[in-house]
Every structure is written in C-alpha cells, then in structure tokens.
XYZ file of C-alpha atoms in Angstrom:
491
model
C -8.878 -4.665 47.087
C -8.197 -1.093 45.955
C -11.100 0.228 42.793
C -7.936 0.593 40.677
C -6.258 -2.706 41.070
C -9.865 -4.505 40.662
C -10.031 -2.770 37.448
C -6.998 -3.936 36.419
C -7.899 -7.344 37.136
C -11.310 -7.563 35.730
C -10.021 -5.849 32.250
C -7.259 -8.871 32.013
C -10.346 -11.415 33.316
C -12.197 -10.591 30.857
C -15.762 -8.612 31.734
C -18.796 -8.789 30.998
C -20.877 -6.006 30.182
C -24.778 -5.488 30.301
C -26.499 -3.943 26.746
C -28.073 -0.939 27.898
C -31.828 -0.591 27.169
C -31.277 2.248 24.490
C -28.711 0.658 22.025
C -29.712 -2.860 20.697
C -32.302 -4.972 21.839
C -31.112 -8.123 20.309
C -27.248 -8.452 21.806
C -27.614 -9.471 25.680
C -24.158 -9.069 26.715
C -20.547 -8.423 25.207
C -17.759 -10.812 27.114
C -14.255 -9.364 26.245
C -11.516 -12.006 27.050
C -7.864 -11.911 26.165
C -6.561 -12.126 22.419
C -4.190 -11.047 19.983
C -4.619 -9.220 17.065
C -2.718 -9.472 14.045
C -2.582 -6.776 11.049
C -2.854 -6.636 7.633
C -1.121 -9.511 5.633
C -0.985 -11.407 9.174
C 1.804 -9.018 9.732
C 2.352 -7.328 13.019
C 1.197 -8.608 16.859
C -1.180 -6.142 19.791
C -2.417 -7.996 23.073
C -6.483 -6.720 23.396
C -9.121 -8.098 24.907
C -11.833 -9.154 22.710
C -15.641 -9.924 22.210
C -18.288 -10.290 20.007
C -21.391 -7.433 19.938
C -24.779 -9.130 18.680
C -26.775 -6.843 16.180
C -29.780 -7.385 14.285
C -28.920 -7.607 10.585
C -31.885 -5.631 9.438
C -32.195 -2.479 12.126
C -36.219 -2.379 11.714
C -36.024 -6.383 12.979
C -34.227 -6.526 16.173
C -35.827 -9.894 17.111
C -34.767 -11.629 13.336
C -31.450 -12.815 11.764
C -28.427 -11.554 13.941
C -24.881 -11.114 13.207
C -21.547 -11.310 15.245
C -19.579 -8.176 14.971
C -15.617 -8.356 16.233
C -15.106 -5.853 18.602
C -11.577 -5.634 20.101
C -10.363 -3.066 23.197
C -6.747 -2.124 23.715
C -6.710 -1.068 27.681
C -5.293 2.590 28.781
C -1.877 2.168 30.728
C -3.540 4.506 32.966
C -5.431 2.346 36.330
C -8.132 4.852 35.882
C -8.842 5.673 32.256
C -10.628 8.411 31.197
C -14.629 7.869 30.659
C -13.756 8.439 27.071
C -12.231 6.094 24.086
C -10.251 6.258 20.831
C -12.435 4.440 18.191
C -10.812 3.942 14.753
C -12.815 3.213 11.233
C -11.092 1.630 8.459
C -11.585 2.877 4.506
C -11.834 0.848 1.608
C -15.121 0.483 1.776
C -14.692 -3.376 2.957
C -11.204 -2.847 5.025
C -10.634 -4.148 8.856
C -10.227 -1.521 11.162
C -8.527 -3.920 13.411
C -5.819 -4.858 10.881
C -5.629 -0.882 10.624
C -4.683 -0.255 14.283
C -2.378 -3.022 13.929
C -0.734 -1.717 11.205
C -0.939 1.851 12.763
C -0.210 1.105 16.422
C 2.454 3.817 16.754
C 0.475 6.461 15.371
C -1.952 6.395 18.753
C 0.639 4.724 21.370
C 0.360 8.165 23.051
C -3.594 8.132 23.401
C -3.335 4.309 25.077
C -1.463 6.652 28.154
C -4.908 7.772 29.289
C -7.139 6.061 27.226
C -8.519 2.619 26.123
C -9.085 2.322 22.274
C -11.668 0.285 20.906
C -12.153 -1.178 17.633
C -14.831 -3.085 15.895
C -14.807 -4.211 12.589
C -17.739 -2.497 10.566
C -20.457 -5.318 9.472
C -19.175 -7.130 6.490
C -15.909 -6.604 7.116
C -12.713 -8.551 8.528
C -14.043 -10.928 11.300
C -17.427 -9.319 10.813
C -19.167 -11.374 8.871
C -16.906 -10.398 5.483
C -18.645 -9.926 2.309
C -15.961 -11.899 0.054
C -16.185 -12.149 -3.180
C -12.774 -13.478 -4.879
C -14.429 -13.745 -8.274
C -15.086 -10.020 -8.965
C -11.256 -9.487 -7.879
C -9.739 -10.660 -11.253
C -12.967 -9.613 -13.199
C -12.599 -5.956 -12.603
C -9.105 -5.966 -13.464
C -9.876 -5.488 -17.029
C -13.339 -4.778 -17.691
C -15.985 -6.351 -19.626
C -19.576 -5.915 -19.138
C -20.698 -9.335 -19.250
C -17.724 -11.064 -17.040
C -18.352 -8.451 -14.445
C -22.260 -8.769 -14.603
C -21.608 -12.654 -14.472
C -19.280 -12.468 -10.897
C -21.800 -10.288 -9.346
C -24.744 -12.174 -9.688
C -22.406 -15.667 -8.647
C -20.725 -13.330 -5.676
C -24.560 -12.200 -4.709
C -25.784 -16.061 -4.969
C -23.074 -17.338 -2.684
C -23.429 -14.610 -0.002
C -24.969 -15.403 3.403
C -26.025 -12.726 5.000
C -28.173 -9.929 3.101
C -26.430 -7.230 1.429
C -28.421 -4.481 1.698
C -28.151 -3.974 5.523
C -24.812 -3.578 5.152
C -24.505 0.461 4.326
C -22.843 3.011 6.536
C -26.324 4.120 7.526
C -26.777 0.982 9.327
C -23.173 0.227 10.244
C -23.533 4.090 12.360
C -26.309 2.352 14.553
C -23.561 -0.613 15.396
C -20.799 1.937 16.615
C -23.329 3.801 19.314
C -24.529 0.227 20.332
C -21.166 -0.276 21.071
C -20.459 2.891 22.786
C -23.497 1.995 25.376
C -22.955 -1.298 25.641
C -18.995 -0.458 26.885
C -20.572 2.306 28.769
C -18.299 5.248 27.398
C -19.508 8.585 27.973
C -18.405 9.473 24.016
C -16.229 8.145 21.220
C -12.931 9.917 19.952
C -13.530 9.253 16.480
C -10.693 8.948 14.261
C -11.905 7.475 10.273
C -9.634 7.496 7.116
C -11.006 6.977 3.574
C -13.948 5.649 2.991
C -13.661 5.206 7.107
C -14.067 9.321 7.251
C -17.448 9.130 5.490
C -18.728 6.707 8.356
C -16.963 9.044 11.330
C -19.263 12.145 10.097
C -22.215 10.393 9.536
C -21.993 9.114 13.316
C -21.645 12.829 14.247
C -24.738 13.433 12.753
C -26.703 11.036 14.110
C -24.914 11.177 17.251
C -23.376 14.275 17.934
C -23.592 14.192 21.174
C -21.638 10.988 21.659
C -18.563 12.728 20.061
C -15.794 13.832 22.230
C -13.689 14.740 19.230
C -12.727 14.539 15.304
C -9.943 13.496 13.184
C -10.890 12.695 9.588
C -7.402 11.841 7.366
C -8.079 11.469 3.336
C -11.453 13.052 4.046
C -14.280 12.666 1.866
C -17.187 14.995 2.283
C -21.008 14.080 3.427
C -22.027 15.464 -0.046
C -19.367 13.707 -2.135
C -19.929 10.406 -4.362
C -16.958 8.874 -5.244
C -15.750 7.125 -8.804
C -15.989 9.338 -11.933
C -12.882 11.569 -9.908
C -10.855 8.759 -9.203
C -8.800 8.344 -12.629
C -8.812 12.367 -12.704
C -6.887 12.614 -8.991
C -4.310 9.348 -10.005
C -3.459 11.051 -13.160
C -2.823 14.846 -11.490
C -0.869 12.852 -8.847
C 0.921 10.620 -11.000
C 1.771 14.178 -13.277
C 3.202 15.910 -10.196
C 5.366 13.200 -9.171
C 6.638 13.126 -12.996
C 6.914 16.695 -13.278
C 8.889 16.839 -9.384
C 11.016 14.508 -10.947
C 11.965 16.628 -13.920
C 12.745 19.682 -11.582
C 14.963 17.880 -8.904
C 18.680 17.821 -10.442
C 19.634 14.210 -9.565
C 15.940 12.507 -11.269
C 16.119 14.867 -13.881
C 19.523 14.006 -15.400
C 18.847 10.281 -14.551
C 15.597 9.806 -16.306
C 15.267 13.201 -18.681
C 12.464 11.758 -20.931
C 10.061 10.152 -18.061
C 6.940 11.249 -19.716
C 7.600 9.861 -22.979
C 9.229 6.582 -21.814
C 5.813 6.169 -20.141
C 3.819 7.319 -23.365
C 6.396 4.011 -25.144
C 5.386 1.805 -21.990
C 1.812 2.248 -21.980
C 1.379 1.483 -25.432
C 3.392 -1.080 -25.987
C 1.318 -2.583 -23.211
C -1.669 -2.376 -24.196
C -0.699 -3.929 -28.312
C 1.699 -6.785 -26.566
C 0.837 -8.169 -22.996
C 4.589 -9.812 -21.786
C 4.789 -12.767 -21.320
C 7.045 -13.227 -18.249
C 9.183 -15.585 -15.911
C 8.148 -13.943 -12.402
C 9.967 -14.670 -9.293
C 6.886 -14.594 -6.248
C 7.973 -11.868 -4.123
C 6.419 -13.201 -0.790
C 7.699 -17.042 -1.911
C 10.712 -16.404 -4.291
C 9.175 -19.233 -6.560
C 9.741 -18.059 -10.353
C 5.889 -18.932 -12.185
C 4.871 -17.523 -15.435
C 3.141 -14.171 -15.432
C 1.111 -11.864 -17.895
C 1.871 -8.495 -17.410
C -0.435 -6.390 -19.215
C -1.159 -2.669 -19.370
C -3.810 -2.866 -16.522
C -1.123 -4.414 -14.336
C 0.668 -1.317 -15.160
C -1.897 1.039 -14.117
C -3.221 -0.166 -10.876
C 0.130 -0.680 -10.131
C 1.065 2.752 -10.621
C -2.206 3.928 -9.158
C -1.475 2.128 -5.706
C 2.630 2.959 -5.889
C 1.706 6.363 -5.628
C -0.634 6.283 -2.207
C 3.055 6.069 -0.198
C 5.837 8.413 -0.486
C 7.942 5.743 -0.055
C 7.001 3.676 -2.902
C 6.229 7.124 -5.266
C 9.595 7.175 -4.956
C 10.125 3.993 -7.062
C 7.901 5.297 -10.277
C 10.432 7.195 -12.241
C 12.744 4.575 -11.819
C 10.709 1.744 -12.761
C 9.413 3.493 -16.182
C 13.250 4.086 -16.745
C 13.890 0.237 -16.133
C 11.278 -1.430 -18.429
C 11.293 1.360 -21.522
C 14.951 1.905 -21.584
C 16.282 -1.824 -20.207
C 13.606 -4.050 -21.225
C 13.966 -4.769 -17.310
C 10.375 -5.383 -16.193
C 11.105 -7.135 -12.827
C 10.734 -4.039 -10.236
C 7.200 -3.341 -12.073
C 6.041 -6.996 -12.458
C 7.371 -7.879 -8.608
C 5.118 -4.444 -7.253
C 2.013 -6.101 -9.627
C 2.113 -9.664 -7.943
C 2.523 -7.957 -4.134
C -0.458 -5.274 -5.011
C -2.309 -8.420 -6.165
C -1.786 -10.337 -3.123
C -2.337 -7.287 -0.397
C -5.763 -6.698 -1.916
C -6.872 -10.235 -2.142
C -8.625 -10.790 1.069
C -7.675 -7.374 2.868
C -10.628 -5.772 1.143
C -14.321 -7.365 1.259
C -16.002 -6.684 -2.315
C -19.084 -7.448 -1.416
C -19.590 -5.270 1.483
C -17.797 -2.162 -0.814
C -20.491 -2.874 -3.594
C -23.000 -2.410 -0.364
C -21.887 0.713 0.188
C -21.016 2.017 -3.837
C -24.072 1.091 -4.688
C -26.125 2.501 -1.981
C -23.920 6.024 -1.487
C -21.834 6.080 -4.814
C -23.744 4.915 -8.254
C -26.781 6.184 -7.732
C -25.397 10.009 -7.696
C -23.214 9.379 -10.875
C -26.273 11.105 -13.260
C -25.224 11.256 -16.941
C -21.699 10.759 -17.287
C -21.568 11.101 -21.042
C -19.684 14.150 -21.132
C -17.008 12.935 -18.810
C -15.951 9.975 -21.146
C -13.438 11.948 -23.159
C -12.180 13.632 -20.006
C -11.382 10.148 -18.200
C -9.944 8.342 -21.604
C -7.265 11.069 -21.517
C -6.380 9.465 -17.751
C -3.998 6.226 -17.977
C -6.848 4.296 -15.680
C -9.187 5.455 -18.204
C -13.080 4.425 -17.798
C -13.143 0.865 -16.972
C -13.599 0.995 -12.862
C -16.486 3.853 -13.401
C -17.978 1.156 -15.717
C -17.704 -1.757 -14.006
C -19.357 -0.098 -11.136
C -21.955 0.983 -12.669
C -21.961 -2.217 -14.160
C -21.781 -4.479 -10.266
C -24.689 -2.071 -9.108
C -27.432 -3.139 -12.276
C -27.865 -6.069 -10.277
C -26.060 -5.505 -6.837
C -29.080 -4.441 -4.427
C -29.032 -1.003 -2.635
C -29.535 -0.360 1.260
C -31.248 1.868 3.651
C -29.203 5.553 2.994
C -30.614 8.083 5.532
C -32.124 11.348 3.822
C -29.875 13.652 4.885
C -26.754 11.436 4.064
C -25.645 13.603 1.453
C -26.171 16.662 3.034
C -23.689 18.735 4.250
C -22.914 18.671 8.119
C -23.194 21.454 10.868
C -21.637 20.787 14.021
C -19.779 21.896 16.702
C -17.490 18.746 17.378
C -14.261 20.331 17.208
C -12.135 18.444 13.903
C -9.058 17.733 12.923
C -9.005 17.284 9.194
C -5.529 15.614 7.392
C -4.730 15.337 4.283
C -1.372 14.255 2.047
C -0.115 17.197 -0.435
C 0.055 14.228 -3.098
C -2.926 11.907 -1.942
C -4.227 10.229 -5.652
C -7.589 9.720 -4.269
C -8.449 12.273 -1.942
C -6.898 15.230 -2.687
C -6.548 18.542 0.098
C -9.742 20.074 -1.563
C -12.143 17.453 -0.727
C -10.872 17.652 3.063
C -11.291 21.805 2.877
C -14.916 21.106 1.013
C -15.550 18.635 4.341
C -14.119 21.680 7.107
C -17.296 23.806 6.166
C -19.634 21.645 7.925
C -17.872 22.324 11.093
C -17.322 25.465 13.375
C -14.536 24.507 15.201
C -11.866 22.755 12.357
C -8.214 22.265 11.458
C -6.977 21.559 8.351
C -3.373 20.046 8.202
C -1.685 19.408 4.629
C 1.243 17.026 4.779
C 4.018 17.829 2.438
C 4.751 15.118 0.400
C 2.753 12.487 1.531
C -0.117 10.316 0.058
C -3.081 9.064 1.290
C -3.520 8.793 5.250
C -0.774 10.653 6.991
C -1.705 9.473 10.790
C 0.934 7.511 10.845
C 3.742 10.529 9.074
C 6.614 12.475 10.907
C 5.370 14.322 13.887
C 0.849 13.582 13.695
C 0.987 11.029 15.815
C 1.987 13.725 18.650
C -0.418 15.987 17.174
C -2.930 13.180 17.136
C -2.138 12.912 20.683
C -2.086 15.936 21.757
C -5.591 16.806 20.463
C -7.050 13.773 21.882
C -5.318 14.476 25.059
C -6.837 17.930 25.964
C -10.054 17.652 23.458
C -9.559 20.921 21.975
C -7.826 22.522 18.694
C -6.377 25.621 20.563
C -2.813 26.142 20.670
C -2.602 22.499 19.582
C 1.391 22.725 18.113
C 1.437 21.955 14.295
C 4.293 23.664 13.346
C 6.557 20.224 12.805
C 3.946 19.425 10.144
C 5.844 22.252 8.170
C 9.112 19.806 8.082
C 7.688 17.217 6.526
C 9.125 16.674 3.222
C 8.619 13.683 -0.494
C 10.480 10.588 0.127
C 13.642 11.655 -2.775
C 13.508 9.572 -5.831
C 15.163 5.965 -6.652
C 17.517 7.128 -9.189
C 19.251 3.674 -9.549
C 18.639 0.385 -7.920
C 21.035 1.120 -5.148
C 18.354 3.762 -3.544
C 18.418 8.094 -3.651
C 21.507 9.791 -4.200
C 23.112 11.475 -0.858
C-alpha cells in the first residue's frame, strides 16, 4: 500500500500515538478514533477524530491525581499534510475551544487544505474536566457581598478536581504535551480573548514550538483585566449611540437615543417589570423580571456583534417610547441561556484570581470613574469578592512581563470591540519584531470569522510569513447599518 493511502487509512482507524519522553510522564498513549463535534448551544456538526491526553493535575506530581483532557483533530484534505498544525484557544476564561472551531469552521476551511487542526479543550473547560458552578451564575448578576461569598465557598465545596492547577501557567504545559505526543514539529497558534493571553504565554515558554501567531481581541502579557471592563462597554456603547445620531436614517428615527436611555435606565433600576415573556428558544410565555441589570449585560453582550449592535438604538426606542419591552426582554432570556453552561465559572475564577485580582492594587480612586459607566462597579466587586476565598494557582514569574520574540504575529482587533479595544492589541505588538496589526471597521470582538480574514488567516498560515500578505480587503469592511424599525435597515 502506497505511504499516502496508509495514512489516510490509519487517520480514519483511529491511531495511536506514543507520549514522547519529554512532554508528560503520566499519559501513556493518546488513541484518536472517529467523532463528531458539535458547537456552542449544540448548534452546528464537524467529523474529527478524537482522544483523550492524560495529564497530571498538579505539574510538580506527575505520578498523582490525573485528569482527561478532550483533544479533537480535524485531518488536512491534503494525503501528506504538512509537519505543522492549526491549534485554536478559546477566551472566556472557561470557554471550549472545540465549540469555538465549530462555531468558526469557515474562518480556517482554507488552512484544513494543507493542514490538520487540532483542538483540545484547556483543563477545566468543556469536556475537560469543566469547573461548573451554576450557583455563582445568577449570584453575580446583581451583586451582593454575602450571596456571592456564599456561592463560592458552595461552588469550591462541590468541585472535584483542585482549583488551583487550573491557571494558564499550567494549562501552557498541556498544549506542548500535546504537540509531542501528536508529534508536530510546531503549533500555528491562533487564541482570541482570554484564549490570546494563553497563545503568548506558550510562546514564551515555548518559542520554539511556534510556527506562527494570530492573536484576535488581544490582551497583553502585562495586562490584568476587570477595573477596564465597564470603561471599554460604556466608550463602545457611546460610539454606537453617537454613529447613530450622525447617520441620516437612525438619526431622524430615534433623535433623542441618549436620553431615552438616561429614562430607561432609571426607571429600571426604581421599578423592576414585571413581565409575560415568550421563551425565545421554546416559544412558551413564563413570567419574567426584567430589571436594570438585565438591561446592562444585555447591552454589554449586544454590542460584541455588529450584527446585533445594530439592534441597540432600536430597542431603547421600543421600550422608552412604546412601553414595548419584548425585543430587550427576548435578547435577556437568550444571553441568559448562551452563557449558562458555555462558560465554566469555576475554572475563570482559577484564572481571575491567579492572573487578574491580585494586580487590581487600590482601586479607590477608580470608584467614581466606573459609577459614571451603566455596568457600574458590581463585576469588579464581586471579583474581588469570589477571589477572598477562591484559591490562587501556580503564575510563572515572568507572566506579566512583557514578551520579546521573533514569532512572526498577526494581531486583530474590531474598531468597536467593548472589551478589548485596538490599543490593548498595539500595547501587545511591542513584544514582537515581526507583527501586523489589522483593525476591522466596524466590528466587535473577534473578527476571524469577518469579511475577507479568513483568506488572510489563510494566507498567513499558508506561507508562514507576514510579507506581502494582502490586507487591503480589510479596508472594505464596514458597521452592520442600524434597525430603524422592526422590519430591518432602511435600503
């Protein structure tokens, strides 16, 4: 039989592959046999072939407990791939990387030509040993000290595994026992979010297991993240207002946005409505209280997506002019139910309270500054809060340091991202010598999947370098235009 067509074979088999001496002592062999993979909200199908990777759950005790990590590997169309992989790393902290590339197939369909990609959910994550914890869902929403200090310590007491090994310092150690254990010459990185953190912390540690770079909604090695969140919603959710009252057809449909919002938020936070919701996944009307912090995450998380930014104006115009609160209360209930169970709290409190809290310092004299924002305080406090009692992990010393290194990166970021704004991703592109920063006009947070950067994804991938890679298309990307009535834009 031919070596290519005995590849071929063995790949839809299912092989088995020897740990190599160097990665981790306690996993004996990966088996990868056929699955499917399903994204985010079960939503989506990919064929893969899929194993489990054995790792020790404290690094420094290889031969004590062990957990199963989910590791799933999309083969390259190609009979002879090259000796080189796409690897992608979900944000969050606590999101499934898998669902990701589910959700995101198209965005790398051209990289599968040539290439395999393999994912593996980070530890505590998706079918990696997830860190739920349900209770702390509902008592974040709105914040009180001793609710959220009471869900912690109940979360903490029901966990099984221990949450301290469960920081990107560790989870780093998991992706290059991977890499050997496949026995891929280097990794293709690409990380959004909270996933970018993780992609240039394994280019530290492993720089030389790094083929290339692509870092979307970047945060930077030296960055902590929390007392800036309610400070980048509220200068996104102002430039989407302000767009609105510039662009003809918004502006003469909703000329007073600002101050119907100013009326809605207030009257929200004196008179939760009581409401008669219909479910938007089931259709089945139940009662719901829609209160101001309803109203804030939901504009918070609107705002991530062009498409739904689109919806804002439209939706303040509905419930302060119409008393029509159905568009807003129907995005609150689907919100709620995409977070529950896409994102594991327990695992994100790992990492916040390990990389995050502990840099905060004095925040006294940002208090006023984040009251003025419409999230206000409340998540920065009940973090702060969660990590009193939530336990911290091994953090490397130079975590926090900035990088220096010659993998050549390809740094995205959306014009209008609410959490990670284009600054953070041009703070990041010093700690590299060979970088390109691309702004997305328009867009939110992670533009992989946006206009033409899949074929710019691919591209880069394809020849490994950032010369004469074409980004001019990135220049015709443009907002999604505003809702201006319930029948959609105007033409």
């Amino acid at each position: 039989m031919p070596a290519s067509l005995l590849s071929t074979a063995i790949r839809w088999l299912g092989l088995v592959l020897l740990l190599n001496a160097n990665a981790n002592a306690a996993a004996a062999e990966l088996r990868l046999t056929p699955c499917e993979l399903t994204g985010s909200q079960n939503s989506g199908r990919v064929s893969a072939d899929c194993g489990t990777l054995q790792v020790a759950e404290n690094p420094d005790d290889p031969d004590g407990k062990q957990l199963d990590l989910f590791v799933a590997r999309i083969p390259a169309l190609s009979p002879e791939p090259a000796a080189d992989a796409l690897t992608i790393i979900n944000g969050g902290p606590g999101a499934s990387s898998v669902s990701l590339y589910v959700d995101l197939q198209h965005a790398f369909a051209s990289v599968l030509r040539e290439r395999d990609i393999v994912l593996l959910d980070q530890r505590g994550t998706g079918r990696s040993g997830a860190l739920d914890c349900p209770m702390l869902e509902s008592a974040v929403d709105t914040y009180a000290e001793d609710l959220v200090m009471q869900a912690t310590r109940q979360c903490l007491e029901g966990l099984e595994n221990d949450p301290r090994y469960f920081t990107t310092s560790v989870a780093v150690k998991d992706l290059e026992a991977l890499r050997q254990v496949l026995g891929y010459q280097q990794w293709n990185l690409y990380g959004v979010s909270y996933g970018t953190r993780v992609a240039q912390h394994y280019v530290r540690r492993y720089p030389q297991s790094v083929r290339t770079l692509i870092i979307d909604g970047v945060v930077a090695p030296e960055d902590f993240l929390g007392p800036d969140i309610a400070l980048n919603a509220q200068r996104t959710l102002d430039a989407l207002l302000d767009r609105c009252s510039e662009e003809s057809g918004c502006a003469s449909a909703f000329p007073r946005l600002h101050q119907q919002l100013e009326t809605l938020s207030v009257q929200l936070k004196d008179n939760p409505l009581q409401l008669q919701q219909a479910d938007p996944a089931t259709g089945r009307v139940t009662p719901f209280e829609f209160t101001y912090p309803h109203l804030a995450s939901t504009l918070r998380l609107l705002s991530y997506a062009p498409e739904t930014a689109s919806l804002i104006p439209l939706m303040i115009s509905e419930a302060s002019e119409h008393d029509n609160f159905v568009p807003l209360a129907s995005q609150a209930m689907r919100i709620e139910k995409q977070i529950s169970g896409s994102i594991s709290f327990g695992m994100h409190n790992s990492v916040v309270c390990t990389e995050d809290v502990p840099f905060y310092g004095d925040l006294a004299d940002r208090w006023r500054e984040l009251d003025a924002t419409y999230l206000g305080r409340d998540q920065v406090q009940a973090l702060q809060t969660i990590c009193k009692v939530w336990p911290s992990g091994p953090l490397d010393e130079d975590f926090k340091q900035a990088l220096n290194s010659q993998v050549p990166a390809l740094l995205l970021s959306g014009e209008f991202d609410p959490v990670t704004p284009p600054e953070y991703a041009h703070r990041a592109a010093a700690g590299f010598d060979d970088h390109l920063e691309l702004i997305a006009r328009g867009q939110g947070h992670g533009v992989a999947g946006r206009g033409c950067m899949p074929q710019v994804i691919g591209d880069f991938i394809a020849t490994g370098s950032l010369e004469e890679l074409e980004t001019a298309c990135i220049e015709r990307m443009q907002p999604q235009p505003f809702f201006v009535d319930l029948l959609g834009p105007r033409p």
